PDB file of C-alpha atoms in Angstrom:
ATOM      1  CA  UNK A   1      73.535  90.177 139.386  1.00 59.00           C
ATOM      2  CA  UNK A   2      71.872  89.266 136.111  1.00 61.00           C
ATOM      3  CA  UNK A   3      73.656  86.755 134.136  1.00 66.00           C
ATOM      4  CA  UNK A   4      74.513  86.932 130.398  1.00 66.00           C
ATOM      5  CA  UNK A   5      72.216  84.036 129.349  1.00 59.00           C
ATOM      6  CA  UNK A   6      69.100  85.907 131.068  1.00 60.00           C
ATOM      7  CA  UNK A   7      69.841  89.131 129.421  1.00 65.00           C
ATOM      8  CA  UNK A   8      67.182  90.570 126.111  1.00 68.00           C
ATOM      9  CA  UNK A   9      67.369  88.624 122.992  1.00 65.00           C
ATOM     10  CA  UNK A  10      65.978  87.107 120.132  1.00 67.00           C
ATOM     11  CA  UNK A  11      65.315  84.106 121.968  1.00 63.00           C
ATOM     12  CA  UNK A  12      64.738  85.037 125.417  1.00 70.00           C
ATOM     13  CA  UNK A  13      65.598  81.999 127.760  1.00 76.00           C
ATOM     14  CA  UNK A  14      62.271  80.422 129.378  1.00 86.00           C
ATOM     15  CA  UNK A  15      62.169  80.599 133.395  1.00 90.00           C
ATOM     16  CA  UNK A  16      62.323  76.985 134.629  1.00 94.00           C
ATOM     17  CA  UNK A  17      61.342  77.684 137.739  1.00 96.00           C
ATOM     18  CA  UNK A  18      58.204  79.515 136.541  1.00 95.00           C
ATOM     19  CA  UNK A  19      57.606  76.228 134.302  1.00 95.00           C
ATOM     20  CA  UNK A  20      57.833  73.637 137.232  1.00 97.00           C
ATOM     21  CA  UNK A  21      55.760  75.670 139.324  1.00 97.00           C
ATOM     22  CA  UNK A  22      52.702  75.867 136.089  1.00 97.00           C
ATOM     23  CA  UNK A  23      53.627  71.823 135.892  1.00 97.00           C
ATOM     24  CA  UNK A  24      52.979  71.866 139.895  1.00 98.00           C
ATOM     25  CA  UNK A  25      49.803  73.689 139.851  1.00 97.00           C
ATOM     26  CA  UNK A  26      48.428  72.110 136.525  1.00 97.00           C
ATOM     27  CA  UNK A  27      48.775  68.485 138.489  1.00 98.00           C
ATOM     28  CA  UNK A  28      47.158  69.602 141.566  1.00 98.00           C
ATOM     29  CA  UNK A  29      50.988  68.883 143.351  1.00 97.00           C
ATOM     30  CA  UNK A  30      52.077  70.679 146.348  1.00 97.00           C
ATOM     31  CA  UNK A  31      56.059  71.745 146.903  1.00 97.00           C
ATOM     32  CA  UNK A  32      55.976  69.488 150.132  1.00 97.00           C
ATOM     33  CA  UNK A  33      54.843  66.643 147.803  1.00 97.00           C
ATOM     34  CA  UNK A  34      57.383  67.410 145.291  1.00 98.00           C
ATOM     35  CA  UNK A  35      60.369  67.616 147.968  1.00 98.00           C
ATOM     36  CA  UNK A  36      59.028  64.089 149.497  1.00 98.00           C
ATOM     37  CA  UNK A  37      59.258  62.640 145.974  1.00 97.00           C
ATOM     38  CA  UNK A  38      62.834  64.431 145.062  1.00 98.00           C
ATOM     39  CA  UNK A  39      64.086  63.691 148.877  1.00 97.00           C
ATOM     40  CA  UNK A  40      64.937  66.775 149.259  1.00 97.00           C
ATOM     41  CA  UNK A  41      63.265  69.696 151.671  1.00 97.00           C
ATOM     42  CA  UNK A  42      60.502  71.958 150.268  1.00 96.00           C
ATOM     43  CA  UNK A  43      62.804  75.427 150.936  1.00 97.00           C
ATOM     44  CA  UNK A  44      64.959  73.492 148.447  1.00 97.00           C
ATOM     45  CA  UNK A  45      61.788  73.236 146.090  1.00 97.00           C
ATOM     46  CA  UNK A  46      60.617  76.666 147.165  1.00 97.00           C
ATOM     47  CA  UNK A  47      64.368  77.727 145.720  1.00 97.00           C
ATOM     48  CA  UNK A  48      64.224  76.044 142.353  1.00 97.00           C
ATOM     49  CA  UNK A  49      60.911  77.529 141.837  1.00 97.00           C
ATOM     50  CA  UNK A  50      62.741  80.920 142.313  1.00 95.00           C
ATOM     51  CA  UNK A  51      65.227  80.467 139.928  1.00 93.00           C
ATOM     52  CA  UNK A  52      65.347  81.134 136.237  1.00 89.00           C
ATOM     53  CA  UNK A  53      67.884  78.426 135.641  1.00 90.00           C
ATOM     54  CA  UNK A  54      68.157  74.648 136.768  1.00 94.00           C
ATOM     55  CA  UNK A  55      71.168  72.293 137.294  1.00 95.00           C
ATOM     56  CA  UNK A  56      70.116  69.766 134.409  1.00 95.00           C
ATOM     57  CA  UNK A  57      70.338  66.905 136.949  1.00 96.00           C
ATOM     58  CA  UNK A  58      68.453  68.929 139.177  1.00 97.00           C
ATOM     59  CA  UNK A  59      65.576  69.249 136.220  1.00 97.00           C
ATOM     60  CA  UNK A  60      66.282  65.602 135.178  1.00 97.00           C
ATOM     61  CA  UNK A  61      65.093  64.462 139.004  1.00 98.00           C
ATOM     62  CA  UNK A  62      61.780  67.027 138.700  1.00 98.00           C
ATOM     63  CA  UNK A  63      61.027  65.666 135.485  1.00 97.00           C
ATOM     64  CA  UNK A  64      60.960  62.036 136.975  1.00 98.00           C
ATOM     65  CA  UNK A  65      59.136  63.037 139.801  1.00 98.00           C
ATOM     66  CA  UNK A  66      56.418  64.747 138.099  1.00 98.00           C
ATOM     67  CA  UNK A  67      56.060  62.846 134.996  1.00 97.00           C
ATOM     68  CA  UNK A  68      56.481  65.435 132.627  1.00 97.00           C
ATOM     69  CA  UNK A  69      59.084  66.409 130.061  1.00 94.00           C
ATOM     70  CA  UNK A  70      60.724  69.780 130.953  1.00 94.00           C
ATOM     71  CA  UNK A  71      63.081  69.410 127.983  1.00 91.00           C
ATOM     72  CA  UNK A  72      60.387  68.836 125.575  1.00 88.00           C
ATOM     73  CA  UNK A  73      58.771  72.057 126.845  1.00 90.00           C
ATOM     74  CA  UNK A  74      61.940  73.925 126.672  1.00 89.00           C
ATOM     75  CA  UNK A  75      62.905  73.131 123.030  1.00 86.00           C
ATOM     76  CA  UNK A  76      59.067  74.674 122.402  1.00 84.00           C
ATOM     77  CA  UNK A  77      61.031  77.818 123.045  1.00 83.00           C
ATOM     78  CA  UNK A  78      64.053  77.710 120.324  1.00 84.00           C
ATOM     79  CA  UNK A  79      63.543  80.372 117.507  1.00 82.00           C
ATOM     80  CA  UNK A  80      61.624  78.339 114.452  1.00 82.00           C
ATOM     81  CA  UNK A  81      64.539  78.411 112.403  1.00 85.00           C
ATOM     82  CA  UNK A  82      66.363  76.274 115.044  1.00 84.00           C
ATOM     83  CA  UNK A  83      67.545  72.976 113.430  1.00 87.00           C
ATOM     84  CA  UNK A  84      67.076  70.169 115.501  1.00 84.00           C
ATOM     85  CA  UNK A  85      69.401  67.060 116.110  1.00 88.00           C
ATOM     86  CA  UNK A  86      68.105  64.871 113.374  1.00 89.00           C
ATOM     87  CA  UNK A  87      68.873  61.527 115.282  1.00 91.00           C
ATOM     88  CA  UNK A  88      66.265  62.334 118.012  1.00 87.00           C
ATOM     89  CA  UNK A  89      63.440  59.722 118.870  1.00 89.00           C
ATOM     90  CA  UNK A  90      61.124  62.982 118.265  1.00 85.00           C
ATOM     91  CA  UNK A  91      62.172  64.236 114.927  1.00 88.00           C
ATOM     92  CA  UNK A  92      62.458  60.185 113.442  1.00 94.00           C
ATOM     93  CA  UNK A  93      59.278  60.190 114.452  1.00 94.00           C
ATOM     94  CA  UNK A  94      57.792  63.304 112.831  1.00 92.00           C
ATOM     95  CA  UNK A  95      59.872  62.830 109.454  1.00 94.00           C
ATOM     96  CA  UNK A  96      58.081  59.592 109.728  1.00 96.00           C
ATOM     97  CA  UNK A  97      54.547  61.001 110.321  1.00 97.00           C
ATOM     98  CA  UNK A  98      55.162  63.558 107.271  1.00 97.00           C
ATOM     99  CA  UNK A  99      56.648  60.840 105.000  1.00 97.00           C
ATOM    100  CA  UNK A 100      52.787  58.802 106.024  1.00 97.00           C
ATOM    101  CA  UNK A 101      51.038  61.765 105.258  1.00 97.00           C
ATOM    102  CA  UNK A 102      52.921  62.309 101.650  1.00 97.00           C
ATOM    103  CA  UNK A 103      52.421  59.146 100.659  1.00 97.00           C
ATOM    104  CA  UNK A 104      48.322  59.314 101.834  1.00 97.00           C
ATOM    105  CA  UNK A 105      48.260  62.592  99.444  1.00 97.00           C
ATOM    106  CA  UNK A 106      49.477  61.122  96.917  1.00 96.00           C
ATOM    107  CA  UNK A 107      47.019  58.156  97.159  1.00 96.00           C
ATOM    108  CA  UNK A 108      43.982  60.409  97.613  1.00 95.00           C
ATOM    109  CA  UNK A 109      45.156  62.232  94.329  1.00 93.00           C
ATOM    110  CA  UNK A 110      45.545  59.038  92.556  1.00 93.00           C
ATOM    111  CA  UNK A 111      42.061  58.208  93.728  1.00 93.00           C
ATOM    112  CA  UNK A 112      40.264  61.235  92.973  1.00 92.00           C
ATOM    113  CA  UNK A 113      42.098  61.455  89.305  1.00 91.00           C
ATOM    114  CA  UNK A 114      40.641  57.700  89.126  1.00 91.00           C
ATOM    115  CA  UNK A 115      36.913  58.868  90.317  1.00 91.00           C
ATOM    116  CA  UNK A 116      37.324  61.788  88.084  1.00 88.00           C
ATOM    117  CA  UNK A 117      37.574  64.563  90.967  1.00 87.00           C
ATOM    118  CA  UNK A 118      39.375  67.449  90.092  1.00 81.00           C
ATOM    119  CA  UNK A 119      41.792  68.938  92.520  1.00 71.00           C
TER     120      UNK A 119
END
């Protein structure tokens, strides 16, 4: 039975199994390993792998174990016009970065007016 959220769309919804597993083989991890770390037996991991959709706390845990952010990876996938929640660590950040960068054109265009260097 297919459920609504993995139906066609716009945005089609990533398969987190299919990510853990490319996470898995990119860090040279086994499913055994990953069960031993998770506490949990590898048909369990052999199951998450299968499915398209994770318990969060279930993904939280795999994250952990393997070091990597899954949610990170899954907000890759939202449509570019997807506005993101302005008081995360990650978008502070980058409105910082561009703010840096703004500021280092406008410098380099003050300099280059001073050394006579047109744009």
């Amino acid at each position: 039975m297919m459920r609504t959220y993995q139906r066609e769309s716009e945005s089609p919804y990533p398969h987190i199994g299919d990510m853990v597993w490319n996470v898995l083989c990119e860090q040279k991890i086994t499913q055994a390993e990953l069960a031993r770390r998770l506490q949990v037996t590898p048909s369990s991991v052999a199951d998450y792998l299968k499915q398209s959709s994770l318990q969060f706390g279930i993904l939280w845990n795999i994250s952990i174990a393997l070091k990597y952010d899954f949610l990170g990876k899954i907000i890759n996938n939202y449509p570019e016009s997807f506005p993101l929640n302005p008081e995360s660590k990650l978008v502070i950040e980058l409105n910082a970065q561009k703010q840096i960068i703004a500021d280092l054109e406008k410098e380099i265009s003050i300099y280059k007016a001073a050394l006579g260097i047109k744009p």
